[in-house]
GROMACS .gro file of C-alpha atoms in nm:
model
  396
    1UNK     CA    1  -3.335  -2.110  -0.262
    2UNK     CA    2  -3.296  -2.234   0.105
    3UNK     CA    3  -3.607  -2.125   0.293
    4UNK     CA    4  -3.518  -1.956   0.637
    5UNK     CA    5  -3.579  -2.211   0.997
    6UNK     CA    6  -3.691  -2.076   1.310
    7UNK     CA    7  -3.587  -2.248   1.623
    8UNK     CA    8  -3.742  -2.228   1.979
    9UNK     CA    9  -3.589  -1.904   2.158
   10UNK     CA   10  -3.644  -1.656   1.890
   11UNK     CA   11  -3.399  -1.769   1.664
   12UNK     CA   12  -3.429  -1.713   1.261
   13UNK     CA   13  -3.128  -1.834   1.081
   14UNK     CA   14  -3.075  -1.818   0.670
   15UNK     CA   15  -2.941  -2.152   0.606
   16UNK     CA   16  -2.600  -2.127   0.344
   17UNK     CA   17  -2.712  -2.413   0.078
   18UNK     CA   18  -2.283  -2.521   0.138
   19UNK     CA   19  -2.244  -2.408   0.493
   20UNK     CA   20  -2.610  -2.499   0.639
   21UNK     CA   21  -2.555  -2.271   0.977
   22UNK     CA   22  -2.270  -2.024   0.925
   23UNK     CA   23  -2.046  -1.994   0.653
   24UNK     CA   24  -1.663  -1.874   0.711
   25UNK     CA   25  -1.669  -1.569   0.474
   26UNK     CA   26  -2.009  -1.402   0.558
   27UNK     CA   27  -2.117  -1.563   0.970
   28UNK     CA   28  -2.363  -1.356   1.082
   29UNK     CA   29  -2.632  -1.408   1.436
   30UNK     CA   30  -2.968  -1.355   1.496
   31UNK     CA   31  -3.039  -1.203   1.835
   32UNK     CA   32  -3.387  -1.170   1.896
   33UNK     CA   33  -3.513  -0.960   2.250
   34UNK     CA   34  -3.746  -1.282   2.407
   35UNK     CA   35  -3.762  -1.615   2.439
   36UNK     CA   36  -4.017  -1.815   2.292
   37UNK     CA   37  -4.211  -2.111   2.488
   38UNK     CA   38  -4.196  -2.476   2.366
   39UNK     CA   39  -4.621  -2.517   2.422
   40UNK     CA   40  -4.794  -2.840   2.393
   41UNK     CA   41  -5.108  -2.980   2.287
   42UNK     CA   42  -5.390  -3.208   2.475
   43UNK     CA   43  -5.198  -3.498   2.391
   44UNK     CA   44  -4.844  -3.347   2.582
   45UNK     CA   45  -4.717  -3.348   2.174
   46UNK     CA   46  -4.477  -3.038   2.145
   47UNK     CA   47  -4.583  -2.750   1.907
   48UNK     CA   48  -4.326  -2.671   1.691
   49UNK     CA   49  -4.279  -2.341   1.472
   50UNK     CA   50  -4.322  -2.454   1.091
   51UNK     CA   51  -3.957  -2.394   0.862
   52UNK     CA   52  -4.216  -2.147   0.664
   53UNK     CA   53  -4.280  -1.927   0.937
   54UNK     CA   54  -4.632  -2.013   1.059
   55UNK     CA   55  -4.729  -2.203   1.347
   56UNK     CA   56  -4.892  -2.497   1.462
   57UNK     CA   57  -5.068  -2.303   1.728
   58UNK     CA   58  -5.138  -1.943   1.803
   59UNK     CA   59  -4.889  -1.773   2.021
   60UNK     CA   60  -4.871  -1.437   2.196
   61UNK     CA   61  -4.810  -1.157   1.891
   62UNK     CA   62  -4.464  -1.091   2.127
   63UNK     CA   63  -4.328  -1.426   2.095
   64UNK     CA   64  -4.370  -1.393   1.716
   65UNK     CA   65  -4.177  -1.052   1.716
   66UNK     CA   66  -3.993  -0.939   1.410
   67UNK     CA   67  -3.776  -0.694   1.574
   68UNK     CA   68  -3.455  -0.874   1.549
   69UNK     CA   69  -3.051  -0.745   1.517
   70UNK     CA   70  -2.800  -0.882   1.282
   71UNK     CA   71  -2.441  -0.859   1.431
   72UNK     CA   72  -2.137  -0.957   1.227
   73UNK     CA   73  -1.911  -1.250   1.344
   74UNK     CA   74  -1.562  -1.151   1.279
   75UNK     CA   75  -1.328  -1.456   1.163
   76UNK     CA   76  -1.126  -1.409   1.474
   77UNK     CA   77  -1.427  -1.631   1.640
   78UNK     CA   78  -1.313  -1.958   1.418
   79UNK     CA   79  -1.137  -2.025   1.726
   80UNK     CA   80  -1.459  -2.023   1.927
   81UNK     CA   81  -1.576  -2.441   1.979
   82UNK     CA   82  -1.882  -2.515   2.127
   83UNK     CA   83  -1.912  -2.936   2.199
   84UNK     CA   84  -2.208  -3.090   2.361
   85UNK     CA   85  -2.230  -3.384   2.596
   86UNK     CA   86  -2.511  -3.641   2.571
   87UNK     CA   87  -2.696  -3.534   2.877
   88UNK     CA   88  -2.885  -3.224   2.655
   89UNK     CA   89  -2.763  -3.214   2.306
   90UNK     CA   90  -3.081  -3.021   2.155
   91UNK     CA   91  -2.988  -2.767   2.403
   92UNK     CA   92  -2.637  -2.708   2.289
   93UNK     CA   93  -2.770  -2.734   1.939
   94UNK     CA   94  -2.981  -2.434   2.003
   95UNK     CA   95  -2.684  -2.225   2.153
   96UNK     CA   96  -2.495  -2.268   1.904
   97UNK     CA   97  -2.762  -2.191   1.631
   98UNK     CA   98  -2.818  -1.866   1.812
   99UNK     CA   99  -2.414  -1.793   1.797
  100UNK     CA  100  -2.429  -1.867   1.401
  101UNK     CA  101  -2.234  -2.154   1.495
  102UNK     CA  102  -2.172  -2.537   1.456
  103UNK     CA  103  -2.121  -2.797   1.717
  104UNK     CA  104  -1.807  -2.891   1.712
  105UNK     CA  105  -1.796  -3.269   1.654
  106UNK     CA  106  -1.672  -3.527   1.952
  107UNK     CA  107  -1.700  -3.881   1.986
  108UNK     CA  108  -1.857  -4.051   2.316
  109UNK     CA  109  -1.911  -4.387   2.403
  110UNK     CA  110  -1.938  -4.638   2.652
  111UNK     CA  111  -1.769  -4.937   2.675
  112UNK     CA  112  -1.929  -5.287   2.828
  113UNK     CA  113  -1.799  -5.209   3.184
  114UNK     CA  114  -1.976  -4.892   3.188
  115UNK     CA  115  -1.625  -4.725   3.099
  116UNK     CA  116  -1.655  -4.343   2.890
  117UNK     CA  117  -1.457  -4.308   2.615
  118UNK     CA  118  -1.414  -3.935   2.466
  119UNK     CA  119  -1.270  -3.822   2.166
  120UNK     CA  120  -1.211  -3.484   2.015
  121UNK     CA  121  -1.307  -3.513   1.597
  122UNK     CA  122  -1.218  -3.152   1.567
  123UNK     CA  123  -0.907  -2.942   1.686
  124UNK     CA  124  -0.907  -2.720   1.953
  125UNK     CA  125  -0.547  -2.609   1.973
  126UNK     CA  126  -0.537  -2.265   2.100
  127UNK     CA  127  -0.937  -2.249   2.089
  128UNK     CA  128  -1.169  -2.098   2.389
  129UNK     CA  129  -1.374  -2.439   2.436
  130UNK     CA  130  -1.735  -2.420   2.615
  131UNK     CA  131  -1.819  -2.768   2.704
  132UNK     CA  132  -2.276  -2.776   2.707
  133UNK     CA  133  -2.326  -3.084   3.001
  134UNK     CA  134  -2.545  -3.052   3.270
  135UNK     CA  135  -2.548  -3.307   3.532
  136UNK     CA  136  -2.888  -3.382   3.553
  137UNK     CA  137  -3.012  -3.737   3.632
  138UNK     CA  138  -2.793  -3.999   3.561
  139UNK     CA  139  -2.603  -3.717   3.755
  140UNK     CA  140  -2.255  -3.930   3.804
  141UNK     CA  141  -2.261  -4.095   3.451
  142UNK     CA  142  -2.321  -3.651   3.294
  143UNK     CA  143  -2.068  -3.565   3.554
  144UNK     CA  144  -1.780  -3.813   3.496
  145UNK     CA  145  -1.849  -3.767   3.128
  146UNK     CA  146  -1.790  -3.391   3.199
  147UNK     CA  147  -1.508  -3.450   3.359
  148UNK     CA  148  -1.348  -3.681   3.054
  149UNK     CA  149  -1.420  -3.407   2.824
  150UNK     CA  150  -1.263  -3.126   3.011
  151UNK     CA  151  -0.936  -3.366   2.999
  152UNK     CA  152  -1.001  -3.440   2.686
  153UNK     CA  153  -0.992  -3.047   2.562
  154UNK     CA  154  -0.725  -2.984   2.800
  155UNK     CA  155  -0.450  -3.246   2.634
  156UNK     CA  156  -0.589  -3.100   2.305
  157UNK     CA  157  -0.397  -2.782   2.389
  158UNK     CA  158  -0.704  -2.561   2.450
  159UNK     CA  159  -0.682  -2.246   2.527
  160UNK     CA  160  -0.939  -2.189   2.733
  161UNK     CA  161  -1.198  -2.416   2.897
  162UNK     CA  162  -1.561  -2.332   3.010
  163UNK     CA  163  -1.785  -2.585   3.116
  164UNK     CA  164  -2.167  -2.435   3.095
  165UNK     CA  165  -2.374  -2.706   3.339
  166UNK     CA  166  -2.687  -2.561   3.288
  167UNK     CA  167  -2.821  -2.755   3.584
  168UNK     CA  168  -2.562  -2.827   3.831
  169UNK     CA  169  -2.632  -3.161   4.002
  170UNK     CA  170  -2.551  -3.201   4.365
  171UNK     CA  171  -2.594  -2.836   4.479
  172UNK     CA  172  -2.854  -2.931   4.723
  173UNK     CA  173  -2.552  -3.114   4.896
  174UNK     CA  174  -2.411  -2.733   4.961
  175UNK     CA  175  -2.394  -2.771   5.364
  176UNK     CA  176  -2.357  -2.978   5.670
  177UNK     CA  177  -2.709  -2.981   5.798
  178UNK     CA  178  -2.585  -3.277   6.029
  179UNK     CA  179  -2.315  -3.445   6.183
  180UNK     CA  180  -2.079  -3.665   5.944
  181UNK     CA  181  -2.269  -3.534   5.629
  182UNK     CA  182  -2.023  -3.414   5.319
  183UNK     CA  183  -2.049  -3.094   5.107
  184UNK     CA  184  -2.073  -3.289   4.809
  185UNK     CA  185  -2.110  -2.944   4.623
  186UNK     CA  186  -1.750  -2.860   4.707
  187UNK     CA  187  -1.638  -3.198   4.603
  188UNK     CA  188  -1.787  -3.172   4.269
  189UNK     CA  189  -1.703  -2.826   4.233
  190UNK     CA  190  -1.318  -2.912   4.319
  191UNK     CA  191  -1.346  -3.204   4.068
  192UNK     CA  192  -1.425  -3.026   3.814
  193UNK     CA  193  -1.157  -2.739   3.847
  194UNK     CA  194  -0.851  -3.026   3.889
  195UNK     CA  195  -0.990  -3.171   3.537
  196UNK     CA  196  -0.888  -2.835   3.390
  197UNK     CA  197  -1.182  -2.598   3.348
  198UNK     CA  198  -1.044  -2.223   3.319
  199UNK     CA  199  -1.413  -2.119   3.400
  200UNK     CA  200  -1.815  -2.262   3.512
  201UNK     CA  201  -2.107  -2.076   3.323
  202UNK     CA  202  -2.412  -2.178   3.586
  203UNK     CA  203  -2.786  -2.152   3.557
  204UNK     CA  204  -2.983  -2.090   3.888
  205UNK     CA  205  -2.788  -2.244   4.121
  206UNK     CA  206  -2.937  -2.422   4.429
  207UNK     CA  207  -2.805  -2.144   4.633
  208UNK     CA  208  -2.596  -1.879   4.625
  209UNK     CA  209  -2.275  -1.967   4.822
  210UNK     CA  210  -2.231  -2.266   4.581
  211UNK     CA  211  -2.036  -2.017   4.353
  212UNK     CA  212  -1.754  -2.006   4.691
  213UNK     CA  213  -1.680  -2.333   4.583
  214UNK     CA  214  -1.558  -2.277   4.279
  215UNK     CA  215  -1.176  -2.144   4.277
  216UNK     CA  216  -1.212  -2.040   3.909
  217UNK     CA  217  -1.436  -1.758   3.831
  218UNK     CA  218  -1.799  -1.898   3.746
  219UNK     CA  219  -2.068  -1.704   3.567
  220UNK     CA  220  -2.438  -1.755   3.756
  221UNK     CA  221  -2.674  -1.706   3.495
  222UNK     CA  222  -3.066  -1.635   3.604
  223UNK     CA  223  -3.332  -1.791   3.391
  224UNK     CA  224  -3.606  -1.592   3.561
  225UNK     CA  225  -3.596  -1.320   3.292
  226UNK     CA  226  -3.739  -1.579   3.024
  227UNK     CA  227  -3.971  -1.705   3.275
  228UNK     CA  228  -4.114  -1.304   3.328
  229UNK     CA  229  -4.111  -1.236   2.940
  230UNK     CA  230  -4.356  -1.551   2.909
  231UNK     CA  231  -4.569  -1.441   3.200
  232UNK     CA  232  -4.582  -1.101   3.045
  233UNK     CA  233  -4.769  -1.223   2.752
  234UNK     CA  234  -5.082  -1.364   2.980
  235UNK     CA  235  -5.340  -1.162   3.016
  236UNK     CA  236  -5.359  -1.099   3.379
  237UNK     CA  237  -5.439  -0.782   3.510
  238UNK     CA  238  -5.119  -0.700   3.794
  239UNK     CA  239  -5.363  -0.654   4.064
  240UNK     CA  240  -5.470  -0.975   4.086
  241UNK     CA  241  -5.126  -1.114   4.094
  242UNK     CA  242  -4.961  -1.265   4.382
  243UNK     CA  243  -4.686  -1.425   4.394
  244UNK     CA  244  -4.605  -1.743   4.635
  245UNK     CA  245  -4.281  -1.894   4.741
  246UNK     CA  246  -4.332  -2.243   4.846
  247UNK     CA  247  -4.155  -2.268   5.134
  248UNK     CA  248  -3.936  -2.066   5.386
  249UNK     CA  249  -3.615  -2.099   5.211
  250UNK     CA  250  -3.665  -1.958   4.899
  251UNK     CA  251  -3.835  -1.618   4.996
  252UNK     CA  252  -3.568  -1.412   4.848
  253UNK     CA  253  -3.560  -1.593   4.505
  254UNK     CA  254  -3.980  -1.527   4.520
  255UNK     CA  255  -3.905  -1.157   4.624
  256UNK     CA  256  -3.700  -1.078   4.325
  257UNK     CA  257  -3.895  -1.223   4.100
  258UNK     CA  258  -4.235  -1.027   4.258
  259UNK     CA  259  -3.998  -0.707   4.193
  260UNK     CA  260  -3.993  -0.758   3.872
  261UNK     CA  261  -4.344  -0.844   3.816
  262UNK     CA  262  -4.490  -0.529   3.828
  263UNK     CA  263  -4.409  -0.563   4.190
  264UNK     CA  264  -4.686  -0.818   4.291
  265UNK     CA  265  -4.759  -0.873   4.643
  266UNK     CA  266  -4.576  -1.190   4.816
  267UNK     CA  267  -4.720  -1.455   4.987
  268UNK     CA  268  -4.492  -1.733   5.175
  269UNK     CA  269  -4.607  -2.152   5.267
  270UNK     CA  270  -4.465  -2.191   5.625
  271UNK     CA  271  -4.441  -2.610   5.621
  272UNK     CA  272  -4.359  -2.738   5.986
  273UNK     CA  273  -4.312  -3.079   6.138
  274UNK     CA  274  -4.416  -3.113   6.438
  275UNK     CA  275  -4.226  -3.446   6.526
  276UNK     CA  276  -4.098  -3.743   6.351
  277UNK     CA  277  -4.371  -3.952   6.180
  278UNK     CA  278  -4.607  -3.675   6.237
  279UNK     CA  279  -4.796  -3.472   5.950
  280UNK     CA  280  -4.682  -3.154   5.824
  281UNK     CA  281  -4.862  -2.810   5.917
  282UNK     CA  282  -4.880  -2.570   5.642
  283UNK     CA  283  -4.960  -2.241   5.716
  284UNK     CA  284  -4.974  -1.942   5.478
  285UNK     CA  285  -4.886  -1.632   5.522
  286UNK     CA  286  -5.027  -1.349   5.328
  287UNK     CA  287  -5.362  -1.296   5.121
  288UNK     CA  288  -5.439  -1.443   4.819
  289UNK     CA  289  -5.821  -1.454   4.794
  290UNK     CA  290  -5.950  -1.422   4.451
  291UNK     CA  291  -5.589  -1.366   4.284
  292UNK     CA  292  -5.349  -1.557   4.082
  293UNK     CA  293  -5.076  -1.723   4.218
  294UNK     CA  294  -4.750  -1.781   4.066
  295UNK     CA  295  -4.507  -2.039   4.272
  296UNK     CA  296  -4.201  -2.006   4.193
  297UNK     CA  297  -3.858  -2.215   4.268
  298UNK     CA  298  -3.539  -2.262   4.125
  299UNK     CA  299  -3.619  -2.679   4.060
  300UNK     CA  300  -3.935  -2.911   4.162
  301UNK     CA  301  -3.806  -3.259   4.194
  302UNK     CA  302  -4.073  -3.491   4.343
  303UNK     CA  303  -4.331  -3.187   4.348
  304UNK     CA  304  -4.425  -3.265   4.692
  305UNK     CA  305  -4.355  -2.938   4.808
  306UNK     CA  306  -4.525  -2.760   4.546
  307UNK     CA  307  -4.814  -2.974   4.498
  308UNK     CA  308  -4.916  -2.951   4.888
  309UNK     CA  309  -4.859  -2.563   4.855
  310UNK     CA  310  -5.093  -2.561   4.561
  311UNK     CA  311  -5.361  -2.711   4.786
  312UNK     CA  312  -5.340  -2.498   5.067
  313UNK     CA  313  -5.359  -2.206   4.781
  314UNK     CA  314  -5.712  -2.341   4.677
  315UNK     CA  315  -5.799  -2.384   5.016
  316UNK     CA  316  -5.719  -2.009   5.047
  317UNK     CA  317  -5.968  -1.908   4.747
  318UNK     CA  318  -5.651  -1.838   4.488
  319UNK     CA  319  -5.826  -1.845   4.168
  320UNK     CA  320  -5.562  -1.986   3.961
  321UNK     CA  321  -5.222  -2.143   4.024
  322UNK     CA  322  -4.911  -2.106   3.809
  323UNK     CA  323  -4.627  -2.339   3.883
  324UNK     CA  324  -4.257  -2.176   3.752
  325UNK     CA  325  -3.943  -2.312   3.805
  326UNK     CA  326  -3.556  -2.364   3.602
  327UNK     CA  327  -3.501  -2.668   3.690
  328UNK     CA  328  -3.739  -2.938   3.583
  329UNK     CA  329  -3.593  -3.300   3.737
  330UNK     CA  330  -3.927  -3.474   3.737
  331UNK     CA  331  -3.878  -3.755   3.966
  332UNK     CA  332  -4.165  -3.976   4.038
  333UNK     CA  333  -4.422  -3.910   4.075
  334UNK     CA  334  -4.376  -3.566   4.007
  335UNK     CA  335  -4.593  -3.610   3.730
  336UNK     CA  336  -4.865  -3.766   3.866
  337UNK     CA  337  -4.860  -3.456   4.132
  338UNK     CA  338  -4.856  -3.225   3.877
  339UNK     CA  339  -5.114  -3.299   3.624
  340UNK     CA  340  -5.409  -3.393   3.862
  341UNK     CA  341  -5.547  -3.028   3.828
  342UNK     CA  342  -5.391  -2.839   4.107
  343UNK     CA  343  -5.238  -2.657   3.859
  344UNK     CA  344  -5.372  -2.406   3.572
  345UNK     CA  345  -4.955  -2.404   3.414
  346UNK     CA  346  -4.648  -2.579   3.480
  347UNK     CA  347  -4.352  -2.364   3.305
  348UNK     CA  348  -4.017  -2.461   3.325
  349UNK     CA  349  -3.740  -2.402   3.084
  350UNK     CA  350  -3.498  -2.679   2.906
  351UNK     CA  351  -3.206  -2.657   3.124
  352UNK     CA  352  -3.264  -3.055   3.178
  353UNK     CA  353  -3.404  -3.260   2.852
  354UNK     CA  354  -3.751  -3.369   2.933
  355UNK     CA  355  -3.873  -3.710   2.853
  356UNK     CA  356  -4.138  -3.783   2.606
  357UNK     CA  357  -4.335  -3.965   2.851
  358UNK     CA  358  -4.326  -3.639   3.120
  359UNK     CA  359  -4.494  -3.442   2.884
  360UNK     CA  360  -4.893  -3.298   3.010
  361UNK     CA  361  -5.138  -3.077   2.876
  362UNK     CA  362  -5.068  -2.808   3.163
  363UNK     CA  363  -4.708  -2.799   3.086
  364UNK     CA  364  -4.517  -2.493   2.887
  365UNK     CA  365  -4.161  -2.513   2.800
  366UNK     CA  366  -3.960  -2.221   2.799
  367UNK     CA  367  -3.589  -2.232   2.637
  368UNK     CA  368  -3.277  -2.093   2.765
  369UNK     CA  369  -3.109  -2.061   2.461
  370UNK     CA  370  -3.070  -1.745   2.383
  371UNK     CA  371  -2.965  -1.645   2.765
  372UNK     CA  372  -2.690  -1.883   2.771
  373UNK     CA  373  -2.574  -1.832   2.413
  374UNK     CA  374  -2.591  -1.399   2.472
  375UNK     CA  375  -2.375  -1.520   2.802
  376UNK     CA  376  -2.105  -1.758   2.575
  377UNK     CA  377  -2.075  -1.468   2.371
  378UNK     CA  378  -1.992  -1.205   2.577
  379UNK     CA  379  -1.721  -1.419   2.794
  380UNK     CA  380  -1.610  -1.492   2.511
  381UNK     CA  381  -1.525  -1.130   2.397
  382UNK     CA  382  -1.465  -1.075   2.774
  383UNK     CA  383  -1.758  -0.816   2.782
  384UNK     CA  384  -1.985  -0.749   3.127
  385UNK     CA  385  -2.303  -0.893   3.137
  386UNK     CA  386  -2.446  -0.630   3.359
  387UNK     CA  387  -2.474  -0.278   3.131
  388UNK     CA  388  -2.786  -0.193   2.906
  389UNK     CA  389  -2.955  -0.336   2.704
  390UNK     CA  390  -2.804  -0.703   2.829
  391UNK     CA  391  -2.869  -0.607   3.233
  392UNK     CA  392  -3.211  -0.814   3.186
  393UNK     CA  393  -3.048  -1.142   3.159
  394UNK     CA  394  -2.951  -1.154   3.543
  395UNK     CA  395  -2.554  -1.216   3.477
  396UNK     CA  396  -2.426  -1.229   3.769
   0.00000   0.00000   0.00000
């Protein structure tokens, strides 16, 4: 007999010895109610749950919860596809685990100009298609490859078209912030809805009015509720909470997340520049003596933001320093910033595939799995994502 795997997010699948993931008679899905962390040892090695049910490390007694649902896939959902890009196939590979699903298969190459080449290997004729890709760094080889395979479903005769970018490149581009500067966030956006997408499931956007881009309905999932179950499992006593948004801009994103933690205080990093080619002045405003902070932003890129912020938090007396954020894009030396001690945990989740060589001791990695599989599922059966018990994922 087949012995039962567990996968990062929760998930506890019986394998089928003929049909390893699902089999077409008797599908069923596993839906567990948190997500569970990727951690990582001294030597930034993942820790990965054992196919036997223990662990290679201890994790909170939540994370290892038992209290899981079985839900019946009706064979109606045959015509459900779920194909993954190369930019993050382990994610997709997890979605569709959580479904009770298999990828479907697709062929992508390159050719020696640089040229992408994208075949269907399975049909799709009259199928809803979600297409995993996000455009993460190379962003314009992901998002031309995107693009292929939207055409590529769309000749196929698909039915319906989703592509789910869990991290949506170029959304910083969102405004004119100068003269002659483009909205490359439109122009991507518009790009993607001439290749023939019926619909966009998103994961924390950049910022909100990117959605107004889009003029085919677009799904903006939040990945701040597996972020809040993780913190939820550190034992930190609320009143010494504080959370810190590291800069101006992204005060509201910090103030809903404070809401939900037990409604910690909020404490902001005004950074002004006094001139060109003059040093930045960062002032903070609120207390954090003694407490713990928790940073939080939707993506840390070069961590230079963050990183200063977490100085000027030490200079303030914070005890400890949480980093949190979706998004991880690591660009150098982002690393280097982040693993000099500044920082007691870096958590981010695995909306961008991390590179073995970005991996340090401080770091936790949270999956969004389950979120954006729950979210396929019920566009997919054209439920809302907003009524009890599913209001906690943050479907917009």
């Amino acid at each position: 007999m087949m012995a039962s795997l567990a996968f990062p997010g929760g998930l506890v699948a019986q394998p089928n010895p003929r049909f390893p993931f699902s089999s077409p008679t008797n599908r069923f899905l596993i839906r567990c109610n948190v997500a569970e962390p990727l951690k990582f040892k001294d030597n930034g090695k993942p820790v990965m749950p054992l196919a036997n049910g223990e662990q290679t490390a201890s994790f909170p007694s939540f994370l290892t919860s038992t209290h899981i649902e079985r839900i019946p896939v009706q064979k109606s959902d045959t015509r459900l596809k779920i194909f993954s890009g190369t930019a993050n196939p382990l994610l997709a590979q997890e979605i569709a685990c959580y479904m009770g699903l298999e990828l479907g298969k697709i062929k992508i190459k390159r050719f020696a100009d640089g040229e992408i080449y994208v075949q269907l290997q399975d049909s799709v004729r009259g199928c809803d298609v979600y297409l995993v890709q996000p455009t993460c760094p190379p962003a314009n080889e992901n998002l031309m490859e995107l693009l292929i395979m939207i055409d590529a479903c769309r000749r196929a005769s698909a039915k319906a078209i989703t592509a789910v970018i869990p991290y949506f490149g170029y959304a910083r581009a969102d405004r004119k912030s100068q003269g002659r500067e483009s909205i490359a966030a439109k122009l991507v956006a518009n790009l993607i809805t001439e290749a023939g997408a019926d619909r966009v499931l998103a994961c924390d956007l950049h910022s909100g009015q990117s959605m107004g881009y889009f003029d085919i309905p677009i799904d903006h999932v939040h990945g701040q509720p597996v972020i809040l179950d993780y913190l939820a499992s550190k034992i930190i006593c609320s009143d010494d909470l504080v959370v810190v948004s590291p800069d101006v801009g992204g005060v509201a994103r910090a103030r809903a997340f404070a809401k939900k933690l037990s409604d910690a205080p909020l404490a902001i990093v005004d950074k002004r520049r006094q001139g060109h080619n003059v040093a930045e002045v960062l002032n903070l405003i609120g207390d954090v003596k003694g407490k713990v902070a928790v940073m939080v932003d939707d993506m840390i890129d070069t961590a230079g933001t963050i990183a200063k912020g977490a100085a000027l938090l030490h200079q303030e007396g914070a005890r400890e320093v949480y980093a949190c954020c979706t998004h991880a894009v690591f660009s150098p030396p982002a690393i280097e910033r982040l693993s000099n001690g500044l920082f007691q945990e870096v958590i981010i989740t695995n909306t961008i595939p991390l590179a073995e060589q970005n991996y340090f001791p401080q770091l936790t990695v949270l999956s969004v799995a389950n979120l954006l599989g729950e979210t396929v599922w019920r566009v997919h059966h054209d439920c809302s994502g907003s009524f009890e018990p599913y209001s906690s994922l943050g479907i917009d």
